[in-house]
PDB file of C-alpha atoms in Angstrom:
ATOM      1  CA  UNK A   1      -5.691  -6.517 -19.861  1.00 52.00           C
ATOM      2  CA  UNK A   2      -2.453  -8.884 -19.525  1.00 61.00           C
ATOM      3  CA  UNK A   3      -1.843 -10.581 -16.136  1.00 68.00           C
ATOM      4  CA  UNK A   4       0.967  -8.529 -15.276  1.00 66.00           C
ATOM      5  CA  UNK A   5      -0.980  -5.293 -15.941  1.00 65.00           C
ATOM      6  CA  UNK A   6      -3.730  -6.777 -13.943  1.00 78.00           C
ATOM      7  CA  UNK A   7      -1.322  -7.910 -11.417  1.00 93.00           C
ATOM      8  CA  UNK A   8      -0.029  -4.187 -11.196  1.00 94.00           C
ATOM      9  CA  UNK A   9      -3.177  -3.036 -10.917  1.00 93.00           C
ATOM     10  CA  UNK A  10      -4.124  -5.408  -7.946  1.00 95.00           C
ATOM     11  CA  UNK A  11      -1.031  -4.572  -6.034  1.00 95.00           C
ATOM     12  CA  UNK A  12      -1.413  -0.434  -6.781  1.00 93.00           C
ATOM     13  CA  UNK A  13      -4.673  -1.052  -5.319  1.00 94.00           C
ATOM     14  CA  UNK A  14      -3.229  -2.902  -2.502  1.00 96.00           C
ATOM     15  CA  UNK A  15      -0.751   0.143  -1.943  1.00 94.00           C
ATOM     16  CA  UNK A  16      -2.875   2.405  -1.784  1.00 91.00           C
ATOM     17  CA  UNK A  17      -5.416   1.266   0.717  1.00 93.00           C
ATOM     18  CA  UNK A  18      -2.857  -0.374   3.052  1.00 94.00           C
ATOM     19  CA  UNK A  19       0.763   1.157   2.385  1.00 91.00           C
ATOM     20  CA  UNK A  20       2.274   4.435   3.491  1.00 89.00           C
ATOM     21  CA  UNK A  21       5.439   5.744   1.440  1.00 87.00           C
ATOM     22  CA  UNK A  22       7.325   8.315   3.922  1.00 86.00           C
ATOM     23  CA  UNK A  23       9.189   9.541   1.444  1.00 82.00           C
ATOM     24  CA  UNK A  24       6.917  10.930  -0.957  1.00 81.00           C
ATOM     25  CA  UNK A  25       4.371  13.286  -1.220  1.00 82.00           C
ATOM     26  CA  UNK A  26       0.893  13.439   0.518  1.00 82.00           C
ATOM     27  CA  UNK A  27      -1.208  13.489  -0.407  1.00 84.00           C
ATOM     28  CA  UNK A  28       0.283  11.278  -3.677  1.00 82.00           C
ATOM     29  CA  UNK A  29       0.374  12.963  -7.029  1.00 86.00           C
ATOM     30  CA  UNK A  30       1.266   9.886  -8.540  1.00 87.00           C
ATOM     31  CA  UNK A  31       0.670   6.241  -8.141  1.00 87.00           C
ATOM     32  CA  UNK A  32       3.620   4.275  -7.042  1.00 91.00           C
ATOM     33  CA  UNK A  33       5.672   2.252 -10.172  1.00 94.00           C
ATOM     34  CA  UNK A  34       5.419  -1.340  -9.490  1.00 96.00           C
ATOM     35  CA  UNK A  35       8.550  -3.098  -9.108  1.00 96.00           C
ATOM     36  CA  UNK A  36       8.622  -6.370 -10.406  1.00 96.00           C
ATOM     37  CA  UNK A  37      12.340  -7.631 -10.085  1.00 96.00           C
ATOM     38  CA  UNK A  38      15.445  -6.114  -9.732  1.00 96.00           C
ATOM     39  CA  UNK A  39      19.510  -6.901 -10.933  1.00 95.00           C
ATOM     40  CA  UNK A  40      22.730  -4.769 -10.054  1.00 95.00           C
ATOM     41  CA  UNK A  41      21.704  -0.888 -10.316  1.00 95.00           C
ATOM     42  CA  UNK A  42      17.971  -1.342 -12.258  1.00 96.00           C
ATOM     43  CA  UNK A  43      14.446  -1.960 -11.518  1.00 96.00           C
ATOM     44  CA  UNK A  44      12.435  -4.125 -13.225  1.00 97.00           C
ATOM     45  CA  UNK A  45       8.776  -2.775 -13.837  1.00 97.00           C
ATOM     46  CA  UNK A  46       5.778  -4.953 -14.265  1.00 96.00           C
ATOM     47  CA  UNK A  47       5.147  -3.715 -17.517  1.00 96.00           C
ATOM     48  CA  UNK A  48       8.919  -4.535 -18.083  1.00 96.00           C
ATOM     49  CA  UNK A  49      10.505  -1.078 -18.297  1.00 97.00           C
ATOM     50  CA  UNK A  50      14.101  -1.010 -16.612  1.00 98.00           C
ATOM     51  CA  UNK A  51      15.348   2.236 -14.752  1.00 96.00           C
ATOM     52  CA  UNK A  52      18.264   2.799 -13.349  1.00 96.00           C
ATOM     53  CA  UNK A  53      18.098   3.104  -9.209  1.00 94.00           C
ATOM     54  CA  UNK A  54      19.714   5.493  -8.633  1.00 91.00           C
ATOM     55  CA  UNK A  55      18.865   6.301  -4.856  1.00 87.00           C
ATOM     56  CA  UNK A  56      20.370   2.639  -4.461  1.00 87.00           C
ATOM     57  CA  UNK A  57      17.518   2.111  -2.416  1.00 85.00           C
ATOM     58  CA  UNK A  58      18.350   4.795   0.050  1.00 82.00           C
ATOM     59  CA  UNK A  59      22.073   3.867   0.003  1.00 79.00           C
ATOM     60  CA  UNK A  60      20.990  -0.032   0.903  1.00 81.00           C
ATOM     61  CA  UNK A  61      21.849  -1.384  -2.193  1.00 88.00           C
ATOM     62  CA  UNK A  62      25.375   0.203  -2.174  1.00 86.00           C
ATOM     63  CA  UNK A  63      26.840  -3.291  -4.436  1.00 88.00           C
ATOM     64  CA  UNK A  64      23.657  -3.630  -6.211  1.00 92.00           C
ATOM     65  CA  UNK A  65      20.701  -6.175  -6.182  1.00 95.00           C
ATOM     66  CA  UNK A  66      20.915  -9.882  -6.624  1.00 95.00           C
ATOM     67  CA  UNK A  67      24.834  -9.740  -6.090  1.00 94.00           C
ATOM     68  CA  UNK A  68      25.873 -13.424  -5.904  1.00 95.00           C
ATOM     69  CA  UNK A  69      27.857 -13.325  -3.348  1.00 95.00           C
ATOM     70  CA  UNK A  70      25.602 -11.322  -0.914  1.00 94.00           C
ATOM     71  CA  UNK A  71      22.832 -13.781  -2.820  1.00 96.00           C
ATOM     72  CA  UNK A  72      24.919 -16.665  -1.341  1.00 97.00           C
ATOM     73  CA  UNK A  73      25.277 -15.652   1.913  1.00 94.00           C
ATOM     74  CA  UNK A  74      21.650 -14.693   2.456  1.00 94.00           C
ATOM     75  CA  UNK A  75      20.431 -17.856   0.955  1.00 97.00           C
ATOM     76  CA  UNK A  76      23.215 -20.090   3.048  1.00 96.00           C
ATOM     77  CA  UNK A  77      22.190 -17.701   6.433  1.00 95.00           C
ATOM     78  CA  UNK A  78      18.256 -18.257   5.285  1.00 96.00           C
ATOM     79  CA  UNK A  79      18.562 -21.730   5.170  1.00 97.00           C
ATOM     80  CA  UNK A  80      20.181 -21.993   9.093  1.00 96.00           C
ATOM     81  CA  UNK A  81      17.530 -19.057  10.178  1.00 95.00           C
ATOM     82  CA  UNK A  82      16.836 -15.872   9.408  1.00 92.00           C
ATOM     83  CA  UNK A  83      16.060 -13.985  12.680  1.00 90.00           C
ATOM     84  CA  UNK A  84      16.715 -15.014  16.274  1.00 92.00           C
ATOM     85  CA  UNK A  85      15.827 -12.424  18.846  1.00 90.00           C
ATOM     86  CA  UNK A  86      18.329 -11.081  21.536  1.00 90.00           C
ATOM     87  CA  UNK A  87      15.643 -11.860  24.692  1.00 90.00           C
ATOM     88  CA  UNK A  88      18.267 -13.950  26.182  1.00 91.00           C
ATOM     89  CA  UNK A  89      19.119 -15.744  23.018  1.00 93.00           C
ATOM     90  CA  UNK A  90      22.552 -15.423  20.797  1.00 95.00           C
ATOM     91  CA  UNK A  91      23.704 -16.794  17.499  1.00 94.00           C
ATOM     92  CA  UNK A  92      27.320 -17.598  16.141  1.00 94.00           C
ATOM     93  CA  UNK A  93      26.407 -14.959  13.337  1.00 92.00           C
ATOM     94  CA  UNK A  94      25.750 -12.156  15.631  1.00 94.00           C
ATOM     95  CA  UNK A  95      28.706 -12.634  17.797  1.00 96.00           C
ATOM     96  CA  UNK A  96      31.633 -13.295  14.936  1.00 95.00           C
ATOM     97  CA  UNK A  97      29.854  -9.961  13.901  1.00 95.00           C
ATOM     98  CA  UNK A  98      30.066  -8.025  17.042  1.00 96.00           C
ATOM     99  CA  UNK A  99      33.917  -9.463  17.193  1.00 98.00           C
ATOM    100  CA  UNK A 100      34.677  -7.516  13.483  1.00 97.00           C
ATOM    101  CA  UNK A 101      33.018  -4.680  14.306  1.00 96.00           C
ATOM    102  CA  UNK A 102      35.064  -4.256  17.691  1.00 97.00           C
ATOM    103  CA  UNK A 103      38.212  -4.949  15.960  1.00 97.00           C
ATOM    104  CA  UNK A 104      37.456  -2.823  13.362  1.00 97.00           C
ATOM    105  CA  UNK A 105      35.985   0.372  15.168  1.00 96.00           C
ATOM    106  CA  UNK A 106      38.642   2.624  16.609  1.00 93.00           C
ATOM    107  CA  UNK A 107      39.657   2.751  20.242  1.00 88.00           C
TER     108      UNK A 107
END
């Protein structure tokens, strides 16, 4: 058995003793695929099959993974912080984006 087979093995194992997946069936009829990596529309498997997402990750993904300019910003906003709560706390992030959204939602 390869490392990445064993690896995919380890983490179905994982899944299935600690995850629940709300959108499929239950009791499962079928293990989960392991995702390794994924780029624009596909999925990477661990055994290195490539499919084509074409949920988009429940509409999440609408420009595709690893987009470098989302990758950018992520990695530029990860390197500041990544989450600050609002318990009596604010960030220049989350106000410049409350400002768009205001200008940009109808009256």
């Amino acid at each position: 058995m390869s490392s990445t087979t064993s690896s995919a093995a380890r983490i179905s194992s994982l899944d299935a003793a600690h995850l629940w997946h709300p959108y499929g069936a239950f009791p499962p009829s079928t293990e989960p695929l392991v995702v390794d990596q994924a780029h624009g529309a596909r999925l990477v498997l661990a055994d290195g099959r490539e499919l084509v997402d074409g949920m988009s990750s429940w509409w999440a993904t609408v420009h595709g993974y690893r987009h470098p300019v989302l990758d950018r910003a992520v990695t530029e906003q990860l390197s500041k912080m990544s989450h600050v709560m609002f318990g009596g706390l604010t960030h220049a992030p989350a106000a410049r984006l409350a400002e768009l959204l205001v200008e940009i939602t109808p009256d």
